[in-house]
Amino acid sequence: MDILVSLDENYMRQLCVMLTSVYLNNPGCGCSIYLIHRGIPEKKLALLSSSLERLGYLLYPVLIDEKLFSSAPVMKQYPQEMYYRLLASKLLPKELKKILYLDPDVLVANSLERLWNLDISNYLFAAAAHTGKTELANNINRIRLKTENDYFNSGVLLINLELCRKEIDPEEIFSYVREHSSSLLLPDQDVLNALYWDRIRKIDDFIWNYDARNYSSYLLRSFGRADTAWVMSHTAVFHFCGKAKPWKEHYSYRFGVLYRHYMQLSKNYFPSLTF
């Protein structure tokens, strides 16, 4: 399985927690980790690589070629990093046919095998939509971005790199950002939805991109089926969306204790990077 991450050195601890959860819940699955970055120190990359090798994983750091982004609109609210997952096909080795992108603030609690083997041969991406407590946000986003689908979250993306190389034009993305800069709220996610909504295979957020803030909403939507026991048995990816984060003090949502558990476990696998 090939996994893509993109972050700066400030998120290295969270990356180690996420990778610990991948390792423990996908036994026997040798992973290659592709890390797109702009300048993580070599010492930290070396420590990460040696820890991953002990798990049977391989690290492939991808240092960004700034030339690709010479015409990209970049400012405080639209950092260069927002483009990386959308342009992964231009940044990663051509021999890669697909890759699974995971935000560093996700936690993997069950096997990723079914997602990795999902057929997306006719799609650019597979992604989940967070429908939330009401349909209001989705309806607003449909109008705002002129789409006909629910609003897809970009924190978990299965990417068809072969098709993306053929169909995604960096300049189209840059032009869209320039033309709509005043109305973009979550820039990379807005671009994903505005330009590619009809080229995305929808996956179940209950399983593959569970918004960890919204337990009560999921329970209601499932008519009581998705209680804590069900979630722990079925949900593969928890996504700790929003400003409140489980590695910070006073995190109040239900699955914060689960994240803290993996934080503790990660110290066994990445001792030089998690303290």
Short mmCIF file of C-alpha atoms in Angstrom, two decimals:
data_model
loop_
_atom_site.label_atom_id
_atom_site.label_comp_id
_atom_site.label_asym_id
_atom_site.label_seq_id
_atom_site.Cartn_x
_atom_site.Cartn_y
_atom_site.Cartn_z
CA MET A 1 0.00 0.00 0.00
CA ASP A 2 1.30 3.46 -0.95
CA ILE A 3 0.38 6.29 1.41
CA LEU A 4 0.78 10.00 0.76
CA VAL A 5 1.20 12.62 3.46
CA SER A 6 2.03 16.31 3.28
CA LEU A 7 3.11 18.39 6.27
CA ASP A 8 5.82 20.51 7.83
CA GLU A 9 8.05 19.57 10.76
CA ASN A 10 5.51 20.94 13.27
CA TYR A 11 3.22 17.99 12.48
CA MET A 12 5.81 15.24 12.76
CA ARG A 13 4.45 13.99 16.10
CA GLN A 14 0.93 13.71 14.68
CA LEU A 15 2.32 11.90 11.65
CA CYS A 16 3.97 9.34 13.94
CA VAL A 17 0.67 8.74 15.76
CA MET A 18 -1.16 8.26 12.48
CA LEU A 19 1.48 5.88 11.12
CA THR A 20 1.45 3.89 14.37
CA SER A 21 -2.28 3.41 13.93
CA VAL A 22 -1.82 2.34 10.31
CA TYR A 23 0.84 -0.18 11.29
CA LEU A 24 -1.08 -1.74 14.18
CA ASN A 25 -4.35 -2.09 12.27
CA ASN A 26 -2.93 -3.33 8.97
CA PRO A 27 -0.66 -6.19 10.05
CA GLY A 28 1.53 -7.70 7.37
CA CYS A 29 0.93 -4.81 4.98
CA GLY A 30 4.22 -3.33 3.86
CA CYS A 31 3.67 0.36 3.20
CA SER A 32 5.59 2.95 1.25
CA ILE A 33 5.17 6.42 2.71
CA TYR A 34 5.54 9.37 0.34
CA LEU A 35 6.07 12.60 2.24
CA ILE A 36 5.69 15.83 0.25
CA HIS A 37 7.39 18.73 2.00
CA ARG A 38 9.13 22.06 1.47
CA GLY A 39 12.04 21.70 3.85
CA ILE A 40 11.77 19.28 6.77
CA PRO A 41 15.30 18.99 8.21
CA GLU A 42 17.29 16.02 6.97
CA LYS A 43 17.93 14.88 10.55
CA LYS A 44 14.21 14.50 11.24
CA LEU A 45 13.64 12.72 7.95
CA ALA A 46 16.44 10.31 8.77
CA LEU A 47 14.95 9.56 12.20
CA LEU A 48 11.55 8.99 10.63
CA SER A 49 13.01 6.75 7.94
CA SER A 50 14.92 4.57 10.40
CA SER A 51 11.83 4.15 12.61
CA LEU A 52 9.71 3.20 9.60
CA GLU A 53 12.28 0.68 8.41
CA ARG A 54 11.98 -1.14 11.73
CA LEU A 55 8.26 -1.51 10.94
CA GLY A 56 8.98 -2.79 7.46
CA TYR A 57 7.92 0.51 5.88
CA LEU A 58 9.85 2.65 3.41
CA LEU A 59 9.97 6.45 3.43
CA TYR A 60 10.20 8.45 0.21
CA PRO A 61 10.57 12.18 0.94
CA VAL A 62 9.49 14.38 -1.97
CA LEU A 63 11.04 17.83 -1.81
CA ILE A 64 8.92 20.29 -3.74
CA ASP A 65 10.17 21.78 -7.00
CA GLU A 66 9.17 25.42 -6.59
CA LYS A 67 9.05 25.92 -10.38
CA LEU A 68 5.77 24.03 -10.59
CA PHE A 69 4.17 26.70 -8.41
CA SER A 70 5.71 29.78 -10.02
CA SER A 71 2.29 30.88 -11.32
CA ALA A 72 0.24 29.61 -8.37
CA PRO A 73 -1.71 32.14 -6.30
CA VAL A 74 -0.08 31.94 -2.89
CA MET A 75 -0.89 34.06 0.15
CA LYS A 76 -1.50 33.64 3.86
CA GLN A 77 -4.93 32.04 3.44
CA TYR A 78 -3.83 30.06 0.37
CA PRO A 79 -0.44 28.54 1.21
CA GLN A 80 1.41 26.56 -1.40
CA GLU A 81 0.75 23.36 0.53
CA MET A 82 -2.94 23.53 -0.39
CA TYR A 83 -2.09 22.36 -3.91
CA TYR A 84 -0.01 19.31 -3.07
CA ARG A 85 -2.68 16.61 -2.78
CA LEU A 86 -4.54 17.87 -5.86
CA LEU A 87 -1.31 17.84 -7.88
CA ALA A 88 0.10 14.64 -6.44
CA SER A 89 0.19 13.11 -9.92
CA LYS A 90 2.68 15.80 -10.97
CA LEU A 91 4.84 15.45 -7.87
CA LEU A 92 5.13 11.68 -7.41
CA PRO A 93 7.06 9.08 -9.44
CA LYS A 94 5.38 8.14 -12.69
CA GLU A 95 5.48 4.42 -11.88
CA LEU A 96 2.91 4.94 -9.10
CA LYS A 97 -0.61 4.20 -10.36
CA LYS A 98 -2.59 5.14 -7.27
CA ILE A 99 -1.99 6.41 -3.75
CA LEU A 100 -3.94 6.88 -0.54
CA TYR A 101 -3.68 10.38 0.89
CA LEU A 102 -4.21 10.73 4.65
CA ASP A 103 -4.24 13.96 6.65
CA PRO A 104 -1.89 13.85 9.64
CA ASP A 105 -4.84 14.44 11.98
CA VAL A 106 -6.52 11.13 11.16
CA LEU A 107 -6.36 7.90 13.13
CA VAL A 108 -6.68 4.47 11.53
CA ALA A 109 -8.58 2.04 13.76
CA ASN A 110 -9.38 -0.82 11.38
CA SER A 111 -8.05 -2.25 8.12
CA LEU A 112 -7.61 -0.01 5.07
CA GLU A 113 -7.59 -2.96 2.68
CA ARG A 114 -11.08 -2.49 1.23
CA LEU A 115 -10.44 1.18 0.56
CA TRP A 116 -7.06 0.53 -1.03
CA ASN A 117 -8.58 -2.11 -3.34
CA LEU A 118 -11.59 0.00 -4.32
CA ASP A 119 -12.08 0.26 -8.08
CA ILE A 120 -11.59 3.89 -9.12
CA SER A 121 -10.46 3.15 -12.66
CA ASN A 122 -13.06 5.61 -14.03
CA TYR A 123 -12.61 8.25 -11.30
CA LEU A 124 -9.91 10.71 -10.35
CA PHE A 125 -10.52 10.33 -6.63
CA ALA A 126 -12.51 8.48 -4.02
CA ALA A 127 -13.63 10.63 -1.08
CA ALA A 128 -16.28 10.92 1.62
CA ALA A 129 -18.70 13.75 2.31
CA HIS A 130 -19.37 14.86 5.86
CA THR A 131 -23.11 15.36 5.81
CA GLY A 132 -23.10 16.69 9.36
CA LYS A 133 -26.08 17.41 11.56
CA THR A 134 -28.23 18.90 8.78
CA GLU A 135 -28.13 19.29 5.04
CA LEU A 136 -27.76 23.06 5.33
CA ALA A 137 -23.98 23.17 4.84
CA ASN A 138 -24.15 20.83 1.84
CA ASN A 139 -26.91 22.88 0.23
CA ILE A 140 -24.94 26.11 0.71
CA ASN A 141 -21.82 24.52 -0.78
CA ARG A 142 -23.74 23.22 -3.79
CA ILE A 143 -24.91 26.74 -4.55
CA ARG A 144 -21.58 28.38 -3.72
CA LEU A 145 -19.46 26.01 -5.81
CA LYS A 146 -22.10 25.15 -8.47
CA THR A 147 -21.95 21.41 -7.85
CA GLU A 148 -24.60 18.72 -7.69
CA ASN A 149 -23.04 16.52 -5.01
CA ASP A 150 -22.46 16.61 -1.28
CA TYR A 151 -19.35 18.49 -0.21
CA PHE A 152 -16.39 16.09 -0.25
CA ASN A 153 -13.77 16.21 2.49
CA SER A 154 -10.17 16.11 1.24
CA GLY A 155 -8.63 14.61 4.39
CA VAL A 156 -8.85 11.05 3.03
CA LEU A 157 -8.42 10.63 -0.71
CA LEU A 158 -7.76 7.57 -2.81
CA ILE A 159 -6.09 9.10 -5.86
CA ASN A 160 -6.00 7.58 -9.34
CA LEU A 161 -2.60 8.96 -10.32
CA GLU A 162 -2.70 7.54 -13.86
CA LEU A 163 -5.94 9.31 -14.71
CA CYS A 164 -4.98 12.48 -12.85
CA ARG A 165 -1.84 12.78 -14.97
CA LYS A 166 -4.06 12.85 -18.04
CA GLU A 167 -6.89 15.05 -16.80
CA ILE A 168 -5.62 17.47 -14.14
CA ASP A 169 -4.01 20.67 -15.38
CA PRO A 170 -2.18 22.72 -12.71
CA GLU A 171 -3.01 25.94 -14.54
CA GLU A 172 -6.72 25.18 -14.38
CA ILE A 173 -6.44 24.91 -10.60
CA PHE A 174 -4.36 28.08 -10.30
CA SER A 175 -6.77 30.00 -12.53
CA TYR A 176 -9.76 28.87 -10.49
CA VAL A 177 -8.12 30.07 -7.27
CA ARG A 178 -7.27 33.45 -8.85
CA GLU A 179 -10.82 33.95 -10.11
CA HIS A 180 -12.57 32.84 -6.91
CA SER A 181 -10.10 33.87 -4.21
CA SER A 182 -12.62 36.06 -2.41
CA SER A 183 -15.14 33.23 -1.97
CA LEU A 184 -12.94 30.25 -1.10
CA LEU A 185 -13.44 29.08 2.49
CA LEU A 186 -11.39 25.87 2.62
CA PRO A 187 -9.26 26.43 -0.47
CA ASP A 188 -8.00 22.97 -1.47
CA GLN A 189 -11.29 21.34 -0.50
CA ASP A 190 -13.30 23.98 -2.35
CA VAL A 191 -11.17 23.46 -5.48
CA LEU A 192 -11.53 19.67 -5.23
CA ASN A 193 -15.31 20.03 -5.13
CA ALA A 194 -15.70 22.83 -7.66
CA LEU A 195 -13.53 21.30 -10.38
CA TYR A 196 -13.78 17.55 -9.84
CA TRP A 197 -17.03 16.81 -8.01
CA ASP A 198 -18.30 14.66 -10.88
CA ARG A 199 -15.02 12.70 -11.08
CA ILE A 200 -15.08 11.51 -7.46
CA ARG A 201 -16.34 8.13 -6.29
CA LYS A 202 -18.23 8.63 -3.04
CA ILE A 203 -17.23 6.48 -0.09
CA ASP A 204 -18.96 6.07 3.27
CA ASP A 205 -17.82 8.61 5.87
CA PHE A 206 -19.04 6.31 8.66
CA ILE A 207 -16.22 3.95 7.66
CA TRP A 208 -13.54 5.93 5.84
CA ASN A 209 -13.65 9.51 7.11
CA TYR A 210 -15.55 9.65 10.39
CA ASP A 211 -15.78 13.21 11.71
CA ALA A 212 -14.77 12.62 15.33
CA ARG A 213 -16.72 15.68 16.51
CA ASN A 214 -20.08 14.34 15.38
CA TYR A 215 -20.78 11.11 17.28
CA SER A 216 -24.32 12.18 18.18
CA SER A 217 -25.07 13.07 14.57
CA TYR A 218 -23.83 9.71 13.29
CA LEU A 219 -25.84 7.92 15.97
CA LEU A 220 -28.97 9.80 14.93
CA ARG A 221 -28.43 9.29 11.21
CA SER A 222 -27.98 5.55 11.76
CA PHE A 223 -31.11 5.27 13.94
CA GLY A 224 -28.96 4.21 16.87
CA ARG A 225 -26.94 1.56 15.05
CA ALA A 226 -23.62 3.45 15.02
CA ASP A 227 -23.04 3.44 18.76
CA THR A 228 -19.56 3.34 20.27
CA ALA A 229 -19.25 -0.44 19.98
CA TRP A 230 -20.28 -0.36 16.29
CA VAL A 231 -17.88 2.46 15.51
CA MET A 232 -14.94 0.70 17.16
CA SER A 233 -15.68 -2.46 15.15
CA HIS A 234 -16.38 -0.84 11.78
CA THR A 235 -14.88 2.63 11.42
CA ALA A 236 -11.48 2.50 9.73
CA VAL A 237 -10.53 6.20 9.74
CA PHE A 238 -11.32 8.77 12.40
CA HIS A 239 -10.75 12.35 11.27
CA PHE A 240 -10.15 14.90 14.01
CA CYS A 241 -11.44 17.86 12.01
CA GLY A 242 -11.68 21.45 13.16
CA LYS A 243 -9.69 23.61 15.52
CA ALA A 244 -10.09 21.36 18.57
CA LYS A 245 -7.41 18.67 18.43
CA PRO A 246 -7.08 15.57 20.64
CA TRP A 247 -3.37 16.08 21.31
CA LYS A 248 -4.19 19.39 22.99
CA GLU A 249 -5.46 19.81 26.52
CA HIS A 250 -9.19 20.02 27.23
CA TYR A 251 -10.28 18.15 24.09
CA SER A 252 -13.88 17.29 24.90
CA TYR A 253 -15.08 14.96 22.15
CA ARG A 254 -15.72 11.25 22.67
CA PHE A 255 -12.82 9.71 20.77
CA GLY A 256 -10.09 11.91 22.21
CA VAL A 257 -9.16 9.11 24.63
CA LEU A 258 -8.67 6.76 21.68
CA TYR A 259 -6.26 9.22 20.08
CA ARG A 260 -4.39 9.60 23.38
CA HIS A 261 -4.01 5.84 23.52
CA TYR A 262 -2.27 5.81 20.13
CA MET A 263 -0.16 8.79 21.16
CA GLN A 264 1.19 6.65 23.99
CA LEU A 265 1.74 3.65 21.72
CA SER A 266 3.58 5.77 19.15
CA LYS A 267 6.37 6.38 21.66
CA ASN A 268 7.31 2.70 21.30
CA TYR A 269 7.66 2.93 17.53
CA PHE A 270 8.95 6.47 17.03
CA PRO A 271 10.85 7.20 20.27
CA SER A 272 13.00 9.94 18.78
CA LEU A 273 10.11 11.87 17.24
CA THR A 274 7.19 11.68 19.68
CA PHE A 275 8.48 13.28 22.87
#
